[in-house]
XYZ file of C-alpha atoms in Angstrom:
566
model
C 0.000 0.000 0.000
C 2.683 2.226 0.547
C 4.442 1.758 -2.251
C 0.758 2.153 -4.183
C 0.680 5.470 -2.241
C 4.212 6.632 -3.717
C 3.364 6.108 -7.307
C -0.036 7.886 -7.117
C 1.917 11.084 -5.940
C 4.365 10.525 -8.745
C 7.270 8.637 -7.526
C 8.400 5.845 -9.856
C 9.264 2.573 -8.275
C 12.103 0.743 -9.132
C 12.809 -2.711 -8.604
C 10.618 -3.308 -5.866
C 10.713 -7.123 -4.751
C 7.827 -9.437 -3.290
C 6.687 -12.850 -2.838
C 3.683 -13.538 -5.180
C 1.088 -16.063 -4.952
C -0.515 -18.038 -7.615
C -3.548 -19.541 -8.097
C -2.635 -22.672 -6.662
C -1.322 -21.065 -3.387
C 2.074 -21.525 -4.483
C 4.636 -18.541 -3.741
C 7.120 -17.504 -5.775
C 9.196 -14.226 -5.891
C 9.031 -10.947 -8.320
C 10.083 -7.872 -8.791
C 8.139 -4.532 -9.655
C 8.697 -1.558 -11.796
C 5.667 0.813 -11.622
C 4.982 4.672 -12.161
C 1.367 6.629 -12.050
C -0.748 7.222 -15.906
C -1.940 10.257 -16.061
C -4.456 11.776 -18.499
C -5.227 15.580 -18.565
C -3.021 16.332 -16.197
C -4.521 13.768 -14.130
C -3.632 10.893 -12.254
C -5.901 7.891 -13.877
C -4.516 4.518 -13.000
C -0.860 2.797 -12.209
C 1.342 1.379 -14.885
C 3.387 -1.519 -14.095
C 6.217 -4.447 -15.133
C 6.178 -7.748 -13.190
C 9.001 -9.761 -13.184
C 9.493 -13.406 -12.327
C 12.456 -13.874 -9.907
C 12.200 -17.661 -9.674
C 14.913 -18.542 -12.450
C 16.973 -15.691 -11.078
C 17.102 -16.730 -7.731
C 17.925 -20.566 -8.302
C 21.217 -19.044 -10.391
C 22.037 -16.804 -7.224
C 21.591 -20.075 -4.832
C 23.643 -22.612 -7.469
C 26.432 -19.598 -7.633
C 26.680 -18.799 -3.918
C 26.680 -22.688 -3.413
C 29.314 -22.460 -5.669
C 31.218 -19.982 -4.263
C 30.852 -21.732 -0.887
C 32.159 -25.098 -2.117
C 34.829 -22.963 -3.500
C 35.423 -21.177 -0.259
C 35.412 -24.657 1.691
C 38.294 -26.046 -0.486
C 40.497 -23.362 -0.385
C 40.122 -23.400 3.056
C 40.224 -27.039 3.316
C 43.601 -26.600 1.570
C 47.135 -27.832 3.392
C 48.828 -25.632 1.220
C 48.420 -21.508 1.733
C 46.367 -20.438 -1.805
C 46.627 -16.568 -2.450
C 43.780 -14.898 -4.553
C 44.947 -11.710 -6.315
C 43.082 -9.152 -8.400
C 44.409 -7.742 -11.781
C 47.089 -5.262 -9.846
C 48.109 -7.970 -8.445
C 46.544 -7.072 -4.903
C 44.970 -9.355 -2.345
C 41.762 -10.181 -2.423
C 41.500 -13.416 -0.674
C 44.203 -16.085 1.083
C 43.413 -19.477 2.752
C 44.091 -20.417 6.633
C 47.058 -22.361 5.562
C 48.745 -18.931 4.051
C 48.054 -17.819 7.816
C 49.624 -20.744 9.294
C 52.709 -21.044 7.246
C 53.390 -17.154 6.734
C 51.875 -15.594 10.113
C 50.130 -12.810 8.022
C 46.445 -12.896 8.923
C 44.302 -11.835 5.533
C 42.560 -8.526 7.427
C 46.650 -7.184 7.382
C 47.089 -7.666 3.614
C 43.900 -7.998 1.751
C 43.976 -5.112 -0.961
C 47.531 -4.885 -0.877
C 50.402 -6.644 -2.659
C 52.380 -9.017 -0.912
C 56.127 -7.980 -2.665
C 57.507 -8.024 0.914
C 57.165 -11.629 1.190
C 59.810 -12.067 -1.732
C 63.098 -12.762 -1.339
C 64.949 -10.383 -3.236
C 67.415 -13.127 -4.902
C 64.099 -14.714 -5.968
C 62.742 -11.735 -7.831
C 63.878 -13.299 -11.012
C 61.448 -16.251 -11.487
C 59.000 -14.557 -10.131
C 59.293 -12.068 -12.179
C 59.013 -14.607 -14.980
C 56.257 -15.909 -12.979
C 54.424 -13.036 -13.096
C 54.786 -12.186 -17.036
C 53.433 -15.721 -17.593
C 50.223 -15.477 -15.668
C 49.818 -12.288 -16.931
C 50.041 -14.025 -20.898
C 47.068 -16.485 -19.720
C 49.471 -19.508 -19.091
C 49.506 -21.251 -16.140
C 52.739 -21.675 -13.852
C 53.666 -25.295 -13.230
C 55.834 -26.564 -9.873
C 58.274 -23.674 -9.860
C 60.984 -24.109 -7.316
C 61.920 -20.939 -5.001
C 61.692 -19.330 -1.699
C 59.648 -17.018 0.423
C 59.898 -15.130 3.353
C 57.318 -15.592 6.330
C 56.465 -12.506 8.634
C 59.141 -13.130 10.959
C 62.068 -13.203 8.041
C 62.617 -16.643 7.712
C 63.397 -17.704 4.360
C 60.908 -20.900 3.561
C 61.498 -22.649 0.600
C 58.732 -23.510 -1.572
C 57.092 -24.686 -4.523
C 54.789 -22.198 -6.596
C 51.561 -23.123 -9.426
C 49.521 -20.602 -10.807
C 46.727 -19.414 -13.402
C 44.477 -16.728 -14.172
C 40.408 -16.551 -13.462
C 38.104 -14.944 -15.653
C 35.149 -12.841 -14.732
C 31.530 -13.801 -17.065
C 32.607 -12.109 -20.147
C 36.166 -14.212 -20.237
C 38.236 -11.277 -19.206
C 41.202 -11.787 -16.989
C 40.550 -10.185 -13.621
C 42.599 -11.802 -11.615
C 44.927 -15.098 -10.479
C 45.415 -17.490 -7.938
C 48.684 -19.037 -6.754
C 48.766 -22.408 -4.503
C 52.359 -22.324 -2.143
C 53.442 -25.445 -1.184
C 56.003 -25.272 1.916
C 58.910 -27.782 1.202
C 60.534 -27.105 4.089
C 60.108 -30.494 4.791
C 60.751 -32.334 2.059
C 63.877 -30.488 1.403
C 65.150 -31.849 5.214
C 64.167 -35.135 4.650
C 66.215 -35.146 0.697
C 69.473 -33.825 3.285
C 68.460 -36.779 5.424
C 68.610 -38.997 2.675
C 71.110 -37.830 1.017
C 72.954 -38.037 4.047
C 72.059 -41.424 4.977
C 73.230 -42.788 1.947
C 76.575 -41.421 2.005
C 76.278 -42.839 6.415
C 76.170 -46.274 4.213
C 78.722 -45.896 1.359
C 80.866 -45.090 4.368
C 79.785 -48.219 6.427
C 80.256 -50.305 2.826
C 83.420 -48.916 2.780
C 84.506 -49.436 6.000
C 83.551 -53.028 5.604
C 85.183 -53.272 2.414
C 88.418 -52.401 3.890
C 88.214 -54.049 7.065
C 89.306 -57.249 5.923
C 92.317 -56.128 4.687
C 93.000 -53.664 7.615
C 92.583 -56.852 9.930
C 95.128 -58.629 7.733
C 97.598 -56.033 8.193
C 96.827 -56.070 12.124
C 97.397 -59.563 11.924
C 100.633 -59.468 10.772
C 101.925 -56.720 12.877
C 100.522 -58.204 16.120
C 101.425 -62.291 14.737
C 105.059 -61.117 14.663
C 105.223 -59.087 17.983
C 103.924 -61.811 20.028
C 106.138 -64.256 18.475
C 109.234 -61.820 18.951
C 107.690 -61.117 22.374
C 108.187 -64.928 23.073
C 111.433 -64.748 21.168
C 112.922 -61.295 23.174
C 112.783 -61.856 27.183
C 116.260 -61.400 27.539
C 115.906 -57.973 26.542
C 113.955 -55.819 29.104
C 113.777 -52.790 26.770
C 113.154 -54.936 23.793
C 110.499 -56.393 25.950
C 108.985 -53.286 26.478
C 109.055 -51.839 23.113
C 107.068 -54.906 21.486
C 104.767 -54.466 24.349
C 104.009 -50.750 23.451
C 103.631 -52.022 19.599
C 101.080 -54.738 21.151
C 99.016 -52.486 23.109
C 98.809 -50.258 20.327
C 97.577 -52.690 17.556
C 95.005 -54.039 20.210
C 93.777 -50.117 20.066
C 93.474 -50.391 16.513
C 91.901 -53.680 16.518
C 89.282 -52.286 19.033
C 88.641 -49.185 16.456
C 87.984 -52.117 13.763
C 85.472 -53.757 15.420
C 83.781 -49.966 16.613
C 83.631 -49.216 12.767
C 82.602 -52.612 11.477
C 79.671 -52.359 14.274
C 78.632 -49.156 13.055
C 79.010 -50.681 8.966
C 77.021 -53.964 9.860
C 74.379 -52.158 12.204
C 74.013 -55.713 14.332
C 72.443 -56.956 17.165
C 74.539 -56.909 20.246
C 74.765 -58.659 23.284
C 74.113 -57.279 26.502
C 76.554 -58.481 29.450
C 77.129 -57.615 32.805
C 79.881 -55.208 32.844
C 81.456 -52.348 35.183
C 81.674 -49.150 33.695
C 85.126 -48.446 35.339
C 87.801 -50.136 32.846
C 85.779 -48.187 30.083
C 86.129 -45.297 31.646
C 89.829 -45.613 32.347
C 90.877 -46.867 28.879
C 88.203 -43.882 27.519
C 90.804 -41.464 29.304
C 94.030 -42.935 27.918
C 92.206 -42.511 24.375
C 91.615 -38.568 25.385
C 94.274 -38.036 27.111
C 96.170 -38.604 23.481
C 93.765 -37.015 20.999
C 92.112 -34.221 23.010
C 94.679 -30.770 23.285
C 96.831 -30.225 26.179
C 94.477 -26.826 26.621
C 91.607 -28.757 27.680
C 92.225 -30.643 31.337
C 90.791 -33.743 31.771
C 89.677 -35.738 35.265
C 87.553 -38.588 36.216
C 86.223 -40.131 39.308
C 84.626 -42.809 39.793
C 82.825 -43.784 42.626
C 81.188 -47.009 42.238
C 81.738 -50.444 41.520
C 78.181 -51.559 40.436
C 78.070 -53.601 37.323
C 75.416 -52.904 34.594
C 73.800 -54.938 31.833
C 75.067 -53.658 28.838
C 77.125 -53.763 25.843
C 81.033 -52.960 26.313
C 81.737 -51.432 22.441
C 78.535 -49.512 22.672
C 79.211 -47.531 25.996
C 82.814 -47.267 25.066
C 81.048 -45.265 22.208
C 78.826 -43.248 24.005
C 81.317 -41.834 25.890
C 83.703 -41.125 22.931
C 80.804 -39.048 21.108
C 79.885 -37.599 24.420
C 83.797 -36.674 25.803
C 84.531 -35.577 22.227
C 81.855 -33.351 21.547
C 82.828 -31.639 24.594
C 86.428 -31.578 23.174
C 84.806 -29.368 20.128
C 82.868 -27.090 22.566
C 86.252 -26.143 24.123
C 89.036 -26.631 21.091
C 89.319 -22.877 20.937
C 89.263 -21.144 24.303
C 90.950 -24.606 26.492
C 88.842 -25.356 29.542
C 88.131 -28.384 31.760
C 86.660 -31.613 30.674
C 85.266 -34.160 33.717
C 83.678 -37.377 33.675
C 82.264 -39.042 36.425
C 80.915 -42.587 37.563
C 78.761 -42.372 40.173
C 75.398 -44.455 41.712
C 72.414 -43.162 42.500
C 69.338 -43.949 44.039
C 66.446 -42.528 41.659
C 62.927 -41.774 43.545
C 59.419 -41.800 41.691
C 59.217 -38.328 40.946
C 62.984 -37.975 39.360
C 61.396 -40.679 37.200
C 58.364 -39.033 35.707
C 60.364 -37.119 33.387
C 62.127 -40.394 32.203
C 59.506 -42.944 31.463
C 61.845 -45.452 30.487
C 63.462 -45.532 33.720
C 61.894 -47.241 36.896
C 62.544 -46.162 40.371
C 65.735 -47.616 42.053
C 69.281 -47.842 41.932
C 70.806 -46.278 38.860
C 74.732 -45.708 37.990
C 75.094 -42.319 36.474
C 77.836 -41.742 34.073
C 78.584 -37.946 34.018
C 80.255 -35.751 31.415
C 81.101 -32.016 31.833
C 82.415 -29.291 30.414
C 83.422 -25.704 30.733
C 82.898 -25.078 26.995
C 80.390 -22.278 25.017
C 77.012 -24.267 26.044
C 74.060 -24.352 24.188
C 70.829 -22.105 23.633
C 67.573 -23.821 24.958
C 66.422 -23.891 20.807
C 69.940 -26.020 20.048
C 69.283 -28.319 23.379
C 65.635 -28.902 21.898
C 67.386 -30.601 19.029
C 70.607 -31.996 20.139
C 69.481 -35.857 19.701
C 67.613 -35.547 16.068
C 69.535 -37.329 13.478
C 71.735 -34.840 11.217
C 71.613 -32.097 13.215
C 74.746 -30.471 14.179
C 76.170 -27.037 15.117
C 80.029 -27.920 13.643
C 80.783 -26.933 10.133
C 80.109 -28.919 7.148
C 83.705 -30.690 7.205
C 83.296 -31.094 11.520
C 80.829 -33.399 11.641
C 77.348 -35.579 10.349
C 75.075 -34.535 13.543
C 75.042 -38.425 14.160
C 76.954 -38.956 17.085
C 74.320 -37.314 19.460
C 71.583 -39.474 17.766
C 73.604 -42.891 18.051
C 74.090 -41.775 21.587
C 70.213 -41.448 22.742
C 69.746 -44.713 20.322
C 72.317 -46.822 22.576
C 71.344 -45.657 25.899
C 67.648 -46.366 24.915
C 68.576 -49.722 23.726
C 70.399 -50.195 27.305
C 67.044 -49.311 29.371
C 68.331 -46.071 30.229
C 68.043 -42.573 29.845
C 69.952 -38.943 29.206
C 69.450 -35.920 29.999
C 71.670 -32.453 29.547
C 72.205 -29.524 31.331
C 73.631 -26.483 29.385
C 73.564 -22.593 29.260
C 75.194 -20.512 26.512
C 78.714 -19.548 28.194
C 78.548 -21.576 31.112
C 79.598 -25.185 29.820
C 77.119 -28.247 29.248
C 76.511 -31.530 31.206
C 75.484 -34.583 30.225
C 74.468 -37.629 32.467
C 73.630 -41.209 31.479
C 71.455 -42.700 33.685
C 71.553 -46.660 33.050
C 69.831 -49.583 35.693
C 72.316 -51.041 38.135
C 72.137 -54.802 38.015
C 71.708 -56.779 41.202
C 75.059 -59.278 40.522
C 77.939 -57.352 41.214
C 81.187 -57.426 38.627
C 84.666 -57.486 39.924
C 86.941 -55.398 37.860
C 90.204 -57.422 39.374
C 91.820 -60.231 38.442
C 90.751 -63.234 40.609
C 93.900 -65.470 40.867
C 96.874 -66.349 38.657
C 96.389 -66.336 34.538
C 95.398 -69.836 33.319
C 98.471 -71.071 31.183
C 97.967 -71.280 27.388
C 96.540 -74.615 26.097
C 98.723 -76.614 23.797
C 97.878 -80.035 21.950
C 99.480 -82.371 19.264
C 96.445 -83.003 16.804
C 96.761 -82.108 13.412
C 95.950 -78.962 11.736
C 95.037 -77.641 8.069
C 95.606 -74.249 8.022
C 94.403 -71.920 4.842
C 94.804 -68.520 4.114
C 95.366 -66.569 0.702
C 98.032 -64.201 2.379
C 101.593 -65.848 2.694
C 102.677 -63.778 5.527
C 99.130 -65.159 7.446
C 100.043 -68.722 6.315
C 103.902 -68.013 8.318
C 102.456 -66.290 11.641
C 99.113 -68.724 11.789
C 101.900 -72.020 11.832
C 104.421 -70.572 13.884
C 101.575 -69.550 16.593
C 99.831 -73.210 15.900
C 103.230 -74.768 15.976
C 104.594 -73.417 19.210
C 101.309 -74.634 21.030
C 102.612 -77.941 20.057
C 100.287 -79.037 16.466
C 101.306 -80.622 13.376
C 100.793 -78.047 10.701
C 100.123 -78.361 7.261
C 99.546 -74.941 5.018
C 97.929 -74.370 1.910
C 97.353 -70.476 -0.055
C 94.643 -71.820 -1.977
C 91.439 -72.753 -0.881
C 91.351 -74.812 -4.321
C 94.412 -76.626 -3.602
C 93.464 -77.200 0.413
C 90.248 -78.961 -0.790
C 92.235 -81.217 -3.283
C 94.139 -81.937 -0.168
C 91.530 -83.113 1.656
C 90.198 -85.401 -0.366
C 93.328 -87.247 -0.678
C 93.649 -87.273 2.930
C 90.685 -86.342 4.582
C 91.700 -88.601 7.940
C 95.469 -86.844 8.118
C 93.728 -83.611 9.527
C 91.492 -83.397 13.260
C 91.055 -79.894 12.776
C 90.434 -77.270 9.936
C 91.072 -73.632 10.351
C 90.672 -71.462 7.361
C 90.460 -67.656 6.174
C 86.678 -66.432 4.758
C 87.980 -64.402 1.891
C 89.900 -65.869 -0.382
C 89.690 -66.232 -4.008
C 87.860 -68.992 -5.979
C 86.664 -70.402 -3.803
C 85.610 -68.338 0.086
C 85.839 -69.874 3.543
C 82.239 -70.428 3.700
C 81.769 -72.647 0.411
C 85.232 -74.519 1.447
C 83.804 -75.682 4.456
C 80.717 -77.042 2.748
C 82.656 -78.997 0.558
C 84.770 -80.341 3.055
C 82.316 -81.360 5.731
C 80.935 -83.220 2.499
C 83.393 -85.396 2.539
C 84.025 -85.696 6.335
C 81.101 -84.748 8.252
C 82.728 -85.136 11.583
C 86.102 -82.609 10.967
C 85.613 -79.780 13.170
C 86.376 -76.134 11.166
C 87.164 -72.498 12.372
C 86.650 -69.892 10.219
C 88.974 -66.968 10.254
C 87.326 -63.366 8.767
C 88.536 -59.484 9.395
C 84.913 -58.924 8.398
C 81.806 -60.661 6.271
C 78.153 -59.114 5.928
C 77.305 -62.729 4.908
C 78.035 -64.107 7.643
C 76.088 -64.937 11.151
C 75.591 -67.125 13.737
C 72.675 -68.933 12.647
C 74.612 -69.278 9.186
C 77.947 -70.685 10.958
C 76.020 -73.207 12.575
C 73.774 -73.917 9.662
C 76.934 -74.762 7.785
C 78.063 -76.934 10.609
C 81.443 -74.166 11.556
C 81.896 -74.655 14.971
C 83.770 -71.218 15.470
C 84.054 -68.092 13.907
C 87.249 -66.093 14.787
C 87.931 -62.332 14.011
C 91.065 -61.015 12.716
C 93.774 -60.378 14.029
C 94.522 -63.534 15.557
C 95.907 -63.208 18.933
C 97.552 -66.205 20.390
C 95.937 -66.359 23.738
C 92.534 -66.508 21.840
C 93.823 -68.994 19.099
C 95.123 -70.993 21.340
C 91.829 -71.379 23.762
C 89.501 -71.365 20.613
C 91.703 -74.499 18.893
C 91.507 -76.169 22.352
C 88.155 -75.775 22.901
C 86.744 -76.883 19.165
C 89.121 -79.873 19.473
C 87.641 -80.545 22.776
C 83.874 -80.712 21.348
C 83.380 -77.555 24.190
């Protein structure tokens, strides 16, 4: 009515809208255009246009449906998705953009977002730009961005223009995928495989490493045997001894780390480790840094010798690093504590009860709470690129875990760091002394067949096998000691040959002889073998696997023993 009363005084009406009813009682919405008639200067009637909304309003529901679904997958999105006009302002960017950038879309929308480019990555984006502009779209273009704070992020950029109704350009949209942590986890794997070219080439070496050990350790303990009457002598072929038993031990460190094996937990004290861990130091670490121990307990834990001997290498020598410039003061510590129930809620793997703690500390430049946060993830490091692989901190947590223990770390930038290792004391106690005199060597007179490709091996293996009092017979070829055998397979009560050899390897010579004598009892000899294991050996019917180099106290026992049916 009102509107009726506007157009009689002579107001037009524009685009006035209603709901209509039909004949059937069925609604249905319209729109009005109406202005008065007038005839002799008089008003006479109203003049009107009726307009049926229906097909109208079923396009505005499909397009703001439309525009919804739209709205619910951008913002459904994992990657940030930036909507920009022609000028290349903001008119729209996802939750994700928020998330990965910090800018919230009420800060930026109408303006251009040049301050999130890196200015060394104005180029393709540049070239970005002129191609979106030209109607093609932008395909998986590598670069980087920054995020509010300045980081740089790198990332991974597709585009393409929209079009409004008429097919003009009037705008584009750009998805941003963050590859921030794809790009780690390529340096992880990168860096993993080059961790394993160097454990394949540590075992690829080993073997002859171990050969070389064998002969320089062979011949001192037979010139040992050969030289008491000469006290200095004596003592100078002990130092050589000692000294390839060092390097021995650093084989069998780096051929655990190549073969990534099992190990056996024993019970052990921690005190010999830590003593021959300080002669190791003492020698490698600068005369800058002091270093002191004290150790305080004698409890024995279960646990594997190599392994702690490892983690407090990585542990002592990190600290080295943190002090090689200014000197300081480097302590470790063996102590035993008794942990209480709420020390252990911030170590679930550890249980109430008596613990020995193995403490590290030094007075080096510490660490920031963000570089203690990461300390024990696999790669990272703080050292330069030619210092270190950011593994050592990782294979520490990993071995102490393995052990039923925990670590934790104490550390402030400036003020020097501390580490303790906190692993379960077992309930049988060790004794680090000797208990009575040295059990002499065992000798014997059985006969031996003794194969190795390496002559000077062949000449130390007999003379050690001879002294103990065997019958030797040698052969350099694993081809030739077979044809030996099976010409005179009951001339020989004991095998003992090398693993790598050519033709025909220690393994597949064993085989072959036990098929011919089921009952000869074989050691094999190896400086290292990724074939090999125990369930093999025994599979094959070996009754002994020996590692290079051979010492004669351990030859001697192991012969004995095999012969013996122990």
């Amino acid at each position: 009515v009102e509107n009726i009363q506007r157009v009689l005084k002579g107001e037009a009406v524009q685009g006035i809208e209603y709901t209509a009813r039909r004949k059937d009682g069925s609604t249905f919405p319209i729109m009005i255009h109406a202005n008065r008639v007038m005839r002799d200067s008089q008003p006479v009637g109203l003049r009107g246009i009726i307009i049926d909304l229906t097909s109208r309003r079923e396009a505005e529901t499909l397009l703001q449906e439309s525009e919804e679904r739209f709205r619910a997958a951008l913002d459904a999105n994992p990657d940030p998705v930036v909507l920009y006009d022609e000028q290349g302002r903001v008119v729209y960017f996802n939750p994700a953009f928020t998330a990965v950038f910090g800018w919230s879309l009420e800060e930026r929308v109408g303006k251009k977002m040049d301050l999130f480019v890196p200015e060394k990555n104005w180029p393709e984006t540049k070239v970005m730009i002129d191609t979106v502009l030209a109607g093609k779209p932008v395909r998986a273009t590598e670069t980087c961005r920054y995020d509010r704070q300045g980081n740089i992020i790198p990332v991974i950029i597709s585009g393409a223009v929209f079009h409004d109704r008429s097919g003009r350009a009037v705008g584009s949209i750009i998805n941003i995928r963050d590859i921030r942590e794809q790009k780690k986890l390529q340096t992880q794997l990168a860096q993993a495989q080059r961790m394993e070219a160097i454990g394949c080439l540590a075992g690829g070496i080993a073997h002859d490493f171990n050969n070389i050990l064998s002969a320089i350790m062979g011949y001192t303990e037979l010139s040992l045997a050969d030289s008491t009457a000469d006290p200095l002598l004596q003592d100078n072929l002990q130092k050589v001894k000692e000294a390839g038993e060092r390097a021995r031990d650093l084989v069998k460190q780096i051929l655990t780390f190549s073969r990534q094996s099992e190990h056996a937990l024993i019970p052990v004290q921690l005190k010999p480790i830590v003593m021959e861990t300080f002669k190791l130091l003492r020698a490698s670490l600068p005369t800058t840094i002091d270093i002191k121990y004290q150790v305080r307990t004698r409890a024995a834990v279960l646990a594997d010798p190599t392994q702690i001997h490892q983690v407090l290498m990585n542990l002592c020598t990190n600290a080295g690093y943190a002090m090689a410039d200014e000197g300081g003061s480097l302590e470790v510590g063996l102590c035993e504590e008794m942990l209480d129930a709420a020390f252990t809620l911030n170590f679930p793997q550890l249980t109430p009860g008596p613990h020995v703690v193995l403490t590290v500390s030094d007075t080096g430049h510490g660490m920031t709470p963000e570089v203690m946060q990461r300390i024990f993830d696999p790669f990272f490091t703080t050292k330069k690129r030619d210092q270190g692989t950011g593994m050592g901190l990782s294979v520490v947590h990993g071995i102490v875990s393995s052990h039923g223990g925990a670590i934790s770390v104490d550390s402030e930038p400036g003020q020097g760091t501390t580490f303790k290792v906190y692993l379960p004391v077992l309930e049988k106690t060790v004794s680090d002394e000797k208990r009575g005199p040295e059990a002499p060597i065992p000798t014997g007179t059985e006969r031996i067949l003794f194969v190795d490709d390496e002559a000077f091996l062949i000449d130390i293996g007999q003379q050690m096998l001879e002294r103990l009092g065997y019958r030797v017979t040698t052969r350099a070829s694993s081809l030739e000691a077979l044809e030996l055998f099976r010409n005179r397979s009951n001339d020989f009560d004991l095998i003992l040959t090398d693993m790598t050899m050519p033709h025909l390897t220690g393994d597949k010579l064993a085989q072959k002889i036990l098929e011919i004598r089921p009952d000869i009892p074989i050691i094999l000899v190896t400086g290292f073998s990724n074939r090999l294991s125990e369930e093999k050996i025994t599979s094959i019917g070996i009754k002994q696997l020996v590692m290079k180099p051979i010492i004669l106290k351990e030859i001697a026992r192991v012969v004995r023993d095999v012969l013996d049916g122990s």
